[in-house]
């Protein structure tokens, strides 16, 4: 008689339901709805607003206002550089100054 038994469980990555039947979990997984959230971001600092919370126009207005605040405050380059490095390039930018070593 065996002293141990090995059982493989397959888990749905969305909800965590598990089963010993891989085809059952694959069928279950396909029943999940794909959720999409649209976010409008300030291109300088990376702050974002969800469209489903503010509406498309409201989110765009908030992001544009955030962008303008950085320009008016005169800190756009500094904030953008920080955002660029913290987000690994997803947001912000780095302004390069040309050197005279041409």
mmCIF file of N, CA, C and O in Angstrom:
data_model
loop_
_atom_site.group_PDB
_atom_site.id
_atom_site.type_symbol
_atom_site.label_atom_id
_atom_site.label_comp_id
_atom_site.label_asym_id
_atom_site.label_seq_id
_atom_site.Cartn_x
_atom_site.Cartn_y
_atom_site.Cartn_z
ATOM 1 N N UNK A 1 0.834 -1.179 0.000
ATOM 2 C CA UNK A 1 0.000 0.000 0.000
ATOM 3 C C UNK A 1 0.885 1.251 0.000
ATOM 4 O O UNK A 1 1.887 1.308 0.696
ATOM 5 N N UNK A 2 0.464 2.281 -0.796
ATOM 6 C CA UNK A 2 1.219 3.532 -0.877
ATOM 7 C C UNK A 2 1.057 4.325 0.412
ATOM 8 O O UNK A 2 0.006 4.328 1.032
ATOM 9 N N UNK A 3 2.117 5.030 0.764
ATOM 10 C CA UNK A 3 2.064 5.866 1.958
ATOM 11 C C UNK A 3 1.716 7.312 1.630
ATOM 12 O O UNK A 3 1.321 8.063 2.512
ATOM 13 N N UNK A 4 1.902 7.702 0.382
ATOM 14 C CA UNK A 4 1.601 9.092 -0.012
ATOM 15 C C UNK A 4 0.807 9.108 -1.308
ATOM 16 O O UNK A 4 0.764 8.112 -2.038
ATOM 17 N N UNK A 5 0.196 10.231 -1.573
ATOM 18 C CA UNK A 5 -0.542 10.424 -2.818
ATOM 19 C C UNK A 5 -0.269 11.852 -3.297
ATOM 20 O O UNK A 5 -0.209 12.777 -2.502
ATOM 21 N N UNK A 6 -0.082 12.011 -4.579
ATOM 22 C CA UNK A 6 0.159 13.321 -5.173
ATOM 23 C C UNK A 6 -1.054 13.708 -6.014
ATOM 24 O O UNK A 6 -1.522 12.929 -6.841
ATOM 25 N N UNK A 7 -1.564 14.917 -5.781
ATOM 26 C CA UNK A 7 -2.720 15.418 -6.518
ATOM 27 C C UNK A 7 -2.357 16.779 -7.086
ATOM 28 O O UNK A 7 -1.816 17.626 -6.381
ATOM 29 N N UNK A 8 -2.654 16.982 -8.364
ATOM 30 C CA UNK A 8 -2.397 18.277 -8.999
ATOM 31 C C UNK A 8 -3.700 19.052 -9.054
ATOM 32 O O UNK A 8 -4.710 18.554 -9.549
ATOM 33 N N UNK A 9 -3.654 20.265 -8.539
ATOM 34 C CA UNK A 9 -4.810 21.152 -8.584
ATOM 35 C C UNK A 9 -4.535 22.266 -9.588
ATOM 36 O O UNK A 9 -3.455 22.841 -9.609
ATOM 37 N N UNK A 10 -5.518 22.574 -10.403
ATOM 38 C CA UNK A 10 -5.437 23.668 -11.367
ATOM 39 C C UNK A 10 -6.288 24.809 -10.825
ATOM 40 O O UNK A 10 -7.415 24.583 -10.371
ATOM 41 N N UNK A 11 -5.743 26.030 -10.879
ATOM 42 C CA UNK A 11 -6.415 27.177 -10.276
ATOM 43 C C UNK A 11 -6.725 28.255 -11.305
ATOM 44 O O UNK A 11 -5.896 28.583 -12.148
ATOM 45 N N UNK A 12 -7.910 28.811 -11.209
ATOM 46 C CA UNK A 12 -8.289 29.939 -12.054
ATOM 47 C C UNK A 12 -7.506 31.163 -11.574
ATOM 48 O O UNK A 12 -7.576 31.520 -10.394
ATOM 49 N N UNK A 13 -6.757 31.825 -12.459
ATOM 50 C CA UNK A 13 -5.958 32.972 -12.038
ATOM 51 C C UNK A 13 -6.793 34.211 -11.717
ATOM 52 O O UNK A 13 -6.295 35.148 -11.117
ATOM 53 N N UNK A 14 -8.065 34.204 -12.091
ATOM 54 C CA UNK A 14 -8.918 35.366 -11.842
ATOM 55 C C UNK A 14 -9.558 35.292 -10.462
ATOM 56 O O UNK A 14 -9.494 36.243 -9.687
ATOM 57 N N UNK A 15 -10.180 34.175 -10.144
ATOM 58 C CA UNK A 15 -10.962 34.097 -8.905
ATOM 59 C C UNK A 15 -10.426 33.087 -7.886
ATOM 60 O O UNK A 15 -10.881 33.060 -6.754
ATOM 61 N N UNK A 16 -9.491 32.254 -8.295
ATOM 62 C CA UNK A 16 -8.913 31.300 -7.352
ATOM 63 C C UNK A 16 -9.622 29.959 -7.269
ATOM 64 O O UNK A 16 -9.191 29.083 -6.522
ATOM 65 N N UNK A 17 -10.701 29.759 -8.015
ATOM 66 C CA UNK A 17 -11.379 28.458 -8.002
ATOM 67 C C UNK A 17 -10.384 27.400 -8.456
ATOM 68 O O UNK A 17 -9.585 27.625 -9.363
ATOM 69 N N UNK A 18 -10.412 26.230 -7.793
ATOM 70 C CA UNK A 18 -9.481 25.182 -8.205
ATOM 71 C C UNK A 18 -10.198 23.853 -8.392
ATOM 72 O O UNK A 18 -11.301 23.642 -7.900
ATOM 73 N N UNK A 19 -9.516 22.987 -9.145
ATOM 74 C CA UNK A 19 -10.071 21.673 -9.453
ATOM 75 C C UNK A 19 -8.924 20.771 -9.867
ATOM 76 O O UNK A 19 -7.866 21.239 -10.273
ATOM 77 N N UNK A 20 -9.159 19.487 -9.802
ATOM 78 C CA UNK A 20 -8.166 18.532 -10.291
ATOM 79 C C UNK A 20 -8.306 18.333 -11.795
ATOM 80 O O UNK A 20 -7.478 17.680 -12.416
ATOM 81 N N UNK A 21 -9.334 18.925 -12.391
ATOM 82 C CA UNK A 21 -9.577 18.787 -13.823
ATOM 83 C C UNK A 21 -9.117 20.048 -14.558
ATOM 84 O O UNK A 21 -9.734 21.115 -14.438
ATOM 85 N N UNK A 22 -8.054 19.928 -15.330
ATOM 86 C CA UNK A 22 -7.548 21.074 -16.085
ATOM 87 C C UNK A 22 -8.575 21.591 -17.095
ATOM 88 O O UNK A 22 -8.804 22.801 -17.180
ATOM 89 N N UNK A 23 -9.237 20.727 -17.883
ATOM 90 C CA UNK A 23 -10.252 21.230 -18.817
ATOM 91 C C UNK A 23 -11.392 21.976 -18.122
ATOM 92 O O UNK A 23 -11.910 22.957 -18.640
ATOM 93 N N UNK A 24 -11.764 21.539 -16.945
ATOM 94 C CA UNK A 24 -12.833 22.214 -16.197
ATOM 95 C C UNK A 24 -12.424 23.638 -15.829
ATOM 96 O O UNK A 24 -13.198 24.584 -16.002
ATOM 97 N N UNK A 25 -11.214 23.814 -15.370
ATOM 98 C CA UNK A 25 -10.731 25.149 -14.988
ATOM 99 C C UNK A 25 -10.540 26.009 -16.231
ATOM 100 O O UNK A 25 -10.827 27.211 -16.206
ATOM 101 N N UNK A 26 -10.093 25.433 -17.337
ATOM 102 C CA UNK A 26 -9.963 26.208 -18.574
ATOM 103 C C UNK A 26 -11.330 26.711 -19.048
ATOM 104 O O UNK A 26 -11.461 27.861 -19.462
ATOM 105 N N UNK A 27 -12.347 25.868 -18.982
ATOM 106 C CA UNK A 27 -13.712 26.293 -19.350
ATOM 107 C C UNK A 27 -14.194 27.389 -18.403
ATOM 108 O O UNK A 27 -14.767 28.394 -18.823
ATOM 109 N N UNK A 28 -13.967 27.187 -17.122
ATOM 110 C CA UNK A 28 -14.379 28.168 -16.113
ATOM 111 C C UNK A 28 -13.701 29.510 -16.373
ATOM 112 O O UNK A 28 -14.344 30.559 -16.344
ATOM 113 N N UNK A 29 -12.407 29.489 -16.660
ATOM 114 C CA UNK A 29 -11.636 30.716 -16.882
ATOM 115 C C UNK A 29 -12.197 31.519 -18.062
ATOM 116 O O UNK A 29 -12.287 32.744 -18.006
ATOM 117 N N UNK A 30 -12.598 30.849 -19.120
ATOM 118 C CA UNK A 30 -13.133 31.541 -20.301
ATOM 119 C C UNK A 30 -14.464 32.235 -20.020
ATOM 120 O O UNK A 30 -14.892 33.099 -20.779
ATOM 121 N N UNK A 31 -15.133 31.881 -18.945
ATOM 122 C CA UNK A 31 -16.415 32.506 -18.602
ATOM 123 C C UNK A 31 -16.243 33.870 -17.938
ATOM 124 O O UNK A 31 -17.206 34.630 -17.849
ATOM 125 N N UNK A 32 -15.049 34.199 -17.481
ATOM 126 C CA UNK A 32 -14.823 35.492 -16.830
ATOM 127 C C UNK A 32 -14.900 36.620 -17.841
ATOM 128 O O UNK A 32 -14.427 36.499 -18.970
ATOM 129 N N UNK A 33 -15.483 37.708 -17.443
ATOM 130 C CA UNK A 33 -15.548 38.902 -18.279
ATOM 131 C C UNK A 33 -14.209 39.632 -18.197
ATOM 132 O O UNK A 33 -13.596 39.711 -17.130
ATOM 133 N N UNK A 34 -13.795 40.188 -19.304
ATOM 134 C CA UNK A 34 -12.571 40.976 -19.315
ATOM 135 C C UNK A 34 -12.934 42.388 -18.878
ATOM 136 O O UNK A 34 -13.829 43.017 -19.438
ATOM 137 N N UNK A 35 -12.257 42.862 -17.867
ATOM 138 C CA UNK A 35 -12.529 44.181 -17.321
ATOM 139 C C UNK A 35 -11.507 45.159 -17.880
ATOM 140 O O UNK A 35 -10.310 44.868 -17.920
ATOM 141 N N UNK A 36 -11.972 46.314 -18.296
ATOM 142 C CA UNK A 36 -11.073 47.338 -18.819
ATOM 143 C C UNK A 36 -11.351 48.651 -18.103
ATOM 144 O O UNK A 36 -12.495 49.084 -18.014
ATOM 145 N N UNK A 37 -10.307 49.262 -17.575
ATOM 146 C CA UNK A 37 -10.409 50.573 -16.953
ATOM 147 C C UNK A 37 -9.528 51.529 -17.735
ATOM 148 O O UNK A 37 -8.346 51.269 -17.936
ATOM 149 N N UNK A 38 -10.116 52.637 -18.186
ATOM 150 C CA UNK A 38 -9.345 53.645 -18.899
ATOM 151 C C UNK A 38 -8.940 54.727 -17.906
ATOM 152 O O UNK A 38 -9.748 55.187 -17.105
ATOM 153 N N UNK A 39 -7.680 55.118 -17.974
ATOM 154 C CA UNK A 39 -7.134 56.140 -17.092
ATOM 155 C C UNK A 39 -6.471 57.208 -17.952
ATOM 156 O O UNK A 39 -5.738 56.890 -18.879
ATOM 157 N N UNK A 40 -6.731 58.480 -17.645
ATOM 158 C CA UNK A 40 -6.098 59.597 -18.333
ATOM 159 C C UNK A 40 -5.021 60.133 -17.395
ATOM 160 O O UNK A 40 -5.299 60.453 -16.243
ATOM 161 N N UNK A 41 -3.776 60.210 -17.905
ATOM 162 C CA UNK A 41 -2.637 60.604 -17.084
ATOM 163 C C UNK A 41 -2.076 61.962 -17.471
ATOM 164 O O UNK A 41 -2.100 62.342 -18.644
ATOM 165 N N UNK A 42 -1.521 62.657 -16.496
ATOM 166 C CA UNK A 42 -0.712 63.848 -16.742
ATOM 167 C C UNK A 42 0.627 63.346 -17.286
ATOM 168 O O UNK A 42 1.264 62.497 -16.674
ATOM 169 N N UNK A 43 1.052 63.856 -18.428
ATOM 170 C CA UNK A 43 2.294 63.374 -19.048
ATOM 171 C C UNK A 43 3.539 63.850 -18.308
ATOM 172 O O UNK A 43 4.622 63.345 -18.550
ATOM 173 N N UNK A 44 3.401 64.813 -17.401
ATOM 174 C CA UNK A 44 4.566 65.293 -16.663
ATOM 175 C C UNK A 44 4.797 64.465 -15.404
ATOM 176 O O UNK A 44 5.872 63.913 -15.207
ATOM 177 N N UNK A 45 3.774 64.370 -14.556
ATOM 178 C CA UNK A 45 3.990 63.715 -13.256
ATOM 179 C C UNK A 45 3.430 62.294 -13.172
ATOM 180 O O UNK A 45 3.784 61.544 -12.263
ATOM 181 N N UNK A 46 2.535 61.919 -14.088
ATOM 182 C CA UNK A 46 1.977 60.573 -14.064
ATOM 183 C C UNK A 46 0.735 60.417 -13.211
ATOM 184 O O UNK A 46 0.213 59.312 -13.085
ATOM 185 N N UNK A 47 0.212 61.519 -12.621
ATOM 186 C CA UNK A 47 -1.041 61.422 -11.868
ATOM 187 C C UNK A 47 -2.142 61.013 -12.845
ATOM 188 O O UNK A 47 -2.140 61.449 -13.998
ATOM 189 N N UNK A 48 -3.065 60.172 -12.394
ATOM 190 C CA UNK A 48 -4.090 59.666 -13.296
ATOM 191 C C UNK A 48 -5.484 59.741 -12.725
ATOM 192 O O UNK A 48 -5.673 59.739 -11.513
ATOM 193 N N UNK A 49 -6.466 59.806 -13.631
ATOM 194 C CA UNK A 49 -7.870 59.886 -13.282
ATOM 195 C C UNK A 49 -8.635 58.847 -14.078
ATOM 196 O O UNK A 49 -8.510 58.772 -15.292
ATOM 197 N N UNK A 50 -9.445 58.045 -13.369
ATOM 198 C CA UNK A 50 -10.228 56.990 -14.003
ATOM 199 C C UNK A 50 -11.423 57.579 -14.739
ATOM 200 O O UNK A 50 -12.173 58.377 -14.183
ATOM 201 N N UNK A 51 -11.602 57.143 -15.992
ATOM 202 C CA UNK A 51 -12.711 57.601 -16.816
ATOM 203 C C UNK A 51 -14.044 57.162 -16.215
ATOM 204 O O UNK A 51 -15.010 57.924 -16.227
ATOM 205 N N UNK A 52 -14.095 55.969 -15.637
ATOM 206 C CA UNK A 52 -15.366 55.498 -15.073
ATOM 207 C C UNK A 52 -15.755 56.271 -13.814
ATOM 208 O O UNK A 52 -16.902 56.250 -13.403
ATOM 209 N N UNK A 53 -14.823 56.988 -13.206
ATOM 210 C CA UNK A 53 -15.135 57.793 -12.022
ATOM 211 C C UNK A 53 -15.426 59.247 -12.385
ATOM 212 O O UNK A 53 -16.314 59.868 -11.804
ATOM 213 N N UNK A 54 -14.676 59.806 -13.338
ATOM 214 C CA UNK A 54 -14.790 61.227 -13.671
ATOM 215 C C UNK A 54 -15.435 61.491 -15.024
ATOM 216 O O UNK A 54 -15.685 62.645 -15.362
ATOM 217 N N UNK A 55 -15.669 60.456 -15.804
ATOM 218 C CA UNK A 55 -16.126 60.627 -17.182
ATOM 219 C C UNK A 55 -14.923 60.964 -18.051
ATOM 220 O O UNK A 55 -13.895 61.426 -17.556
ATOM 221 N N UNK A 56 -15.039 60.709 -19.338
ATOM 222 C CA UNK A 56 -13.916 60.929 -20.262
ATOM 223 C C UNK A 56 -13.464 62.394 -20.242
ATOM 224 O O UNK A 56 -12.279 62.694 -20.083
ATOM 225 N N UNK A 57 -14.410 63.300 -20.384
ATOM 226 C CA UNK A 57 -14.067 64.720 -20.430
ATOM 227 C C UNK A 57 -13.536 65.200 -19.083
ATOM 228 O O UNK A 57 -12.541 65.937 -19.022
ATOM 229 N N UNK A 58 -14.162 64.780 -17.998
ATOM 230 C CA UNK A 58 -13.714 65.183 -16.664
ATOM 231 C C UNK A 58 -12.296 64.711 -16.370
ATOM 232 O O UNK A 58 -11.472 65.460 -15.825
ATOM 233 N N UNK A 59 -11.982 63.476 -16.739
ATOM 234 C CA UNK A 59 -10.633 62.944 -16.519
ATOM 235 C C UNK A 59 -9.621 63.695 -17.376
ATOM 236 O O UNK A 59 -8.525 64.028 -16.907
ATOM 237 N N UNK A 60 -9.983 63.986 -18.627
ATOM 238 C CA UNK A 60 -9.075 64.735 -19.500
ATOM 239 C C UNK A 60 -8.833 66.142 -18.959
ATOM 240 O O UNK A 60 -7.694 66.622 -18.960
ATOM 241 N N UNK A 61 -9.880 66.802 -18.487
ATOM 242 C CA UNK A 61 -9.733 68.146 -17.942
ATOM 243 C C UNK A 61 -8.828 68.162 -16.724
ATOM 244 O O UNK A 61 -7.987 69.046 -16.574
ATOM 245 N N UNK A 62 -8.981 67.180 -15.846
ATOM 246 C CA UNK A 62 -8.136 67.116 -14.647
ATOM 247 C C UNK A 62 -6.669 66.881 -15.017
ATOM 248 O O UNK A 62 -5.769 67.474 -14.436
ATOM 249 N N UNK A 63 -6.435 66.002 -15.975
ATOM 250 C CA UNK A 63 -5.055 65.727 -16.397
ATOM 251 C C UNK A 63 -4.439 66.960 -17.062
ATOM 252 O O UNK A 63 -3.279 67.296 -16.811
ATOM 253 N N UNK A 64 -5.220 67.657 -17.892
ATOM 254 C CA UNK A 64 -4.709 68.873 -18.537
ATOM 255 C C UNK A 64 -4.434 69.965 -17.511
ATOM 256 O O UNK A 64 -3.441 70.692 -17.619
ATOM 257 N N UNK A 65 -5.307 70.093 -16.514
ATOM 258 C CA UNK A 65 -5.107 71.090 -15.457
ATOM 259 C C UNK A 65 -3.847 70.778 -14.650
ATOM 260 O O UNK A 65 -3.084 71.676 -14.300
ATOM 261 N N UNK A 66 -3.613 69.520 -14.369
ATOM 262 C CA UNK A 66 -2.402 69.100 -13.654
ATOM 263 C C UNK A 66 -1.172 69.466 -14.475
ATOM 264 O O UNK A 66 -0.205 70.027 -13.956
ATOM 265 N N UNK A 67 -1.221 69.188 -15.761
ATOM 266 C CA UNK A 67 -0.124 69.508 -16.674
ATOM 267 C C UNK A 67 0.161 71.015 -16.652
ATOM 268 O O UNK A 67 1.305 71.447 -16.501
ATOM 269 N N UNK A 68 -0.900 71.813 -16.755
ATOM 270 C CA UNK A 68 -0.745 73.274 -16.753
ATOM 271 C C UNK A 68 -0.149 73.777 -15.445
ATOM 272 O O UNK A 68 0.654 74.716 -15.444
ATOM 273 N N UNK A 69 -0.531 73.171 -14.317
ATOM 274 C CA UNK A 69 -0.003 73.591 -13.015
ATOM 275 C C UNK A 69 1.512 73.413 -12.958
ATOM 276 O O UNK A 69 2.220 74.247 -12.403
ATOM 277 N N UNK A 70 2.016 72.331 -13.530
ATOM 278 C CA UNK A 70 3.465 72.114 -13.547
ATOM 279 C C UNK A 70 4.158 73.173 -14.394
ATOM 280 O O UNK A 70 5.216 73.687 -14.021
ATOM 281 N N UNK A 71 3.567 73.505 -15.540
ATOM 282 C CA UNK A 71 4.138 74.514 -16.424
ATOM 283 C C UNK A 71 4.151 75.871 -15.721
ATOM 284 O O UNK A 71 5.172 76.567 -15.701
ATOM 285 N N UNK A 72 3.022 76.241 -15.111
ATOM 286 C CA UNK A 72 2.905 77.529 -14.429
ATOM 287 C C UNK A 72 3.828 77.626 -13.220
ATOM 288 O O UNK A 72 4.364 78.692 -12.926
ATOM 289 N N UNK A 73 4.020 76.523 -12.507
ATOM 290 C CA UNK A 73 4.882 76.516 -11.323
ATOM 291 C C UNK A 73 6.363 76.532 -11.701
ATOM 292 O O UNK A 73 7.219 76.792 -10.855
ATOM 293 N N UNK A 74 6.659 76.240 -12.959
ATOM 294 C CA UNK A 74 8.045 76.237 -13.409
ATOM 295 C C UNK A 74 8.844 75.012 -12.986
ATOM 296 O O UNK A 74 10.072 75.015 -13.076
ATOM 297 N N UNK A 75 8.158 73.980 -12.520
ATOM 298 C CA UNK A 75 8.877 72.780 -12.064
ATOM 299 C C UNK A 75 8.651 71.581 -12.973
ATOM 300 O O UNK A 75 8.924 70.442 -12.590
ATOM 301 N N UNK A 76 8.172 71.814 -14.183
ATOM 302 C CA UNK A 76 7.819 70.713 -15.082
ATOM 303 C C UNK A 76 8.997 69.788 -15.361
ATOM 304 O O UNK A 76 8.860 68.563 -15.277
ATOM 305 N N UNK A 77 10.164 70.341 -15.689
ATOM 306 C CA UNK A 77 11.321 69.499 -16.014
ATOM 307 C C UNK A 77 11.761 68.656 -14.815
ATOM 308 O O UNK A 77 12.063 67.469 -14.954
ATOM 309 N N UNK A 78 11.775 69.269 -13.638
ATOM 310 C CA UNK A 78 12.192 68.551 -12.423
ATOM 311 C C UNK A 78 11.208 67.426 -12.083
ATOM 312 O O UNK A 78 11.611 66.288 -11.818
ATOM 313 N N UNK A 79 9.924 67.741 -12.104
ATOM 314 C CA UNK A 79 8.893 66.746 -11.786
ATOM 315 C C UNK A 79 8.889 65.641 -12.838
ATOM 316 O O UNK A 79 8.790 64.458 -12.518
ATOM 317 N N UNK A 80 9.023 66.028 -14.115
ATOM 318 C CA UNK A 80 9.008 65.044 -15.200
ATOM 319 C C UNK A 80 10.203 64.099 -15.109
ATOM 320 O O UNK A 80 10.065 62.894 -15.348
ATOM 321 N N UNK A 81 11.374 64.629 -14.760
ATOM 322 C CA UNK A 81 12.554 63.770 -14.623
ATOM 323 C C UNK A 81 12.366 62.765 -13.488
ATOM 324 O O UNK A 81 12.685 61.576 -13.626
ATOM 325 N N UNK A 82 11.825 63.225 -12.372
ATOM 326 C CA UNK A 82 11.583 62.332 -11.233
ATOM 327 C C UNK A 82 10.568 61.253 -11.623
ATOM 328 O O UNK A 82 10.773 60.064 -11.360
ATOM 329 N N UNK A 83 9.485 61.668 -12.285
ATOM 330 C CA UNK A 83 8.451 60.712 -12.711
ATOM 331 C C UNK A 83 9.019 59.714 -13.715
ATOM 332 O O UNK A 83 8.695 58.526 -13.678
ATOM 333 N N UNK A 84 9.876 60.183 -14.620
ATOM 334 C CA UNK A 84 10.478 59.320 -15.634
ATOM 335 C C UNK A 84 11.261 58.181 -14.985
ATOM 336 O O UNK A 84 11.092 57.015 -15.333
ATOM 337 N N UNK A 85 12.108 58.523 -14.014
ATOM 338 C CA UNK A 85 12.938 57.492 -13.385
ATOM 339 C C UNK A 85 12.137 56.597 -12.444
ATOM 340 O O UNK A 85 12.353 55.384 -12.408
ATOM 341 N N UNK A 86 11.182 57.167 -11.716
ATOM 342 C CA UNK A 86 10.381 56.350 -10.797
ATOM 343 C C UNK A 86 9.442 55.400 -11.542
ATOM 344 O O UNK A 86 9.145 54.320 -11.055
ATOM 345 N N UNK A 87 8.978 55.816 -12.729
ATOM 346 C CA UNK A 87 8.059 54.971 -13.499
ATOM 347 C C UNK A 87 8.769 54.138 -14.563
ATOM 348 O O UNK A 87 8.125 53.494 -15.377
ATOM 349 N N UNK A 88 10.087 54.170 -14.552
ATOM 350 C CA UNK A 88 10.901 53.445 -15.539
ATOM 351 C C UNK A 88 10.537 53.852 -16.971
ATOM 352 O O UNK A 88 10.446 53.019 -17.868
ATOM 353 N N UNK A 89 10.293 55.157 -17.148
ATOM 354 C CA UNK A 89 10.053 55.700 -18.474
ATOM 355 C C UNK A 89 8.607 55.741 -18.925
ATOM 356 O O UNK A 89 8.331 56.199 -20.028
ATOM 357 N N UNK A 90 7.668 55.288 -18.100
ATOM 358 C CA UNK A 90 6.260 55.302 -18.501
ATOM 359 C C UNK A 90 5.696 56.719 -18.510
ATOM 360 O O UNK A 90 4.818 57.031 -19.301
ATOM 361 N N UNK A 91 6.178 57.577 -17.631
ATOM 362 C CA UNK A 91 5.692 58.950 -17.522
ATOM 363 C C UNK A 91 6.874 59.902 -17.479
ATOM 364 O O UNK A 91 8.001 59.508 -17.214
ATOM 365 N N UNK A 92 6.573 61.167 -17.703
ATOM 366 C CA UNK A 92 7.599 62.184 -17.608
ATOM 367 C C UNK A 92 8.560 62.152 -18.780
ATOM 368 O O UNK A 92 8.303 61.533 -19.814
ATOM 369 N N UNK A 93 9.656 62.841 -18.607
ATOM 370 C CA UNK A 93 10.689 62.908 -19.642
ATOM 371 C C UNK A 93 11.974 63.381 -18.989
ATOM 372 O O UNK A 93 11.984 63.825 -17.839
ATOM 373 N N UNK A 94 13.058 63.294 -19.719
ATOM 374 C CA UNK A 94 14.342 63.806 -19.263
ATOM 375 C C UNK A 94 14.842 64.744 -20.343
ATOM 376 O O UNK A 94 14.985 64.349 -21.492
ATOM 377 N N UNK A 95 15.065 65.980 -19.968
ATOM 378 C CA UNK A 95 15.571 66.963 -20.916
ATOM 379 C C UNK A 95 17.086 66.885 -20.912
ATOM 380 O O UNK A 95 17.729 67.017 -19.897
ATOM 381 N N UNK A 96 17.636 66.638 -22.089
ATOM 382 C CA UNK A 96 19.093 66.531 -22.237
ATOM 383 C C UNK A 96 19.628 67.855 -22.777
ATOM 384 O O UNK A 96 19.062 68.397 -23.723
ATOM 385 N N UNK A 97 20.679 68.334 -22.178
ATOM 386 C CA UNK A 97 21.307 69.559 -22.673
ATOM 387 C C UNK A 97 22.462 69.173 -23.576
ATOM 388 O O UNK A 97 23.239 68.280 -23.252
ATOM 389 N N UNK A 98 22.554 69.874 -24.688
ATOM 390 C CA UNK A 98 23.631 69.593 -25.647
ATOM 391 C C UNK A 98 24.961 70.041 -25.049
ATOM 392 O O UNK A 98 25.075 71.108 -24.465
ATOM 393 N N UNK A 99 25.963 69.199 -25.191
ATOM 394 C CA UNK A 99 27.294 69.560 -24.699
ATOM 395 C C UNK A 99 28.077 70.214 -25.820
ATOM 396 O O UNK A 99 27.796 70.028 -26.999
ATOM 397 N N UNK A 100 29.063 70.971 -25.467
ATOM 398 C CA UNK A 100 29.874 71.674 -26.465
ATOM 399 C C UNK A 100 30.998 70.819 -27.021
ATOM 400 O O UNK A 100 31.853 71.303 -27.753
ATOM 401 N N UNK A 101 30.991 69.501 -26.734
ATOM 402 C CA UNK A 101 32.086 68.616 -27.163
ATOM 403 C C UNK A 101 31.835 68.022 -28.537
ATOM 404 O O UNK A 101 32.517 67.099 -28.937
ATOM 405 N N UNK A 102 30.848 68.482 -29.278
ATOM 406 C CA UNK A 102 30.398 68.073 -30.575
ATOM 407 C C UNK A 102 31.168 67.100 -31.282
ATOM 408 O O UNK A 102 31.221 66.506 -32.169
#
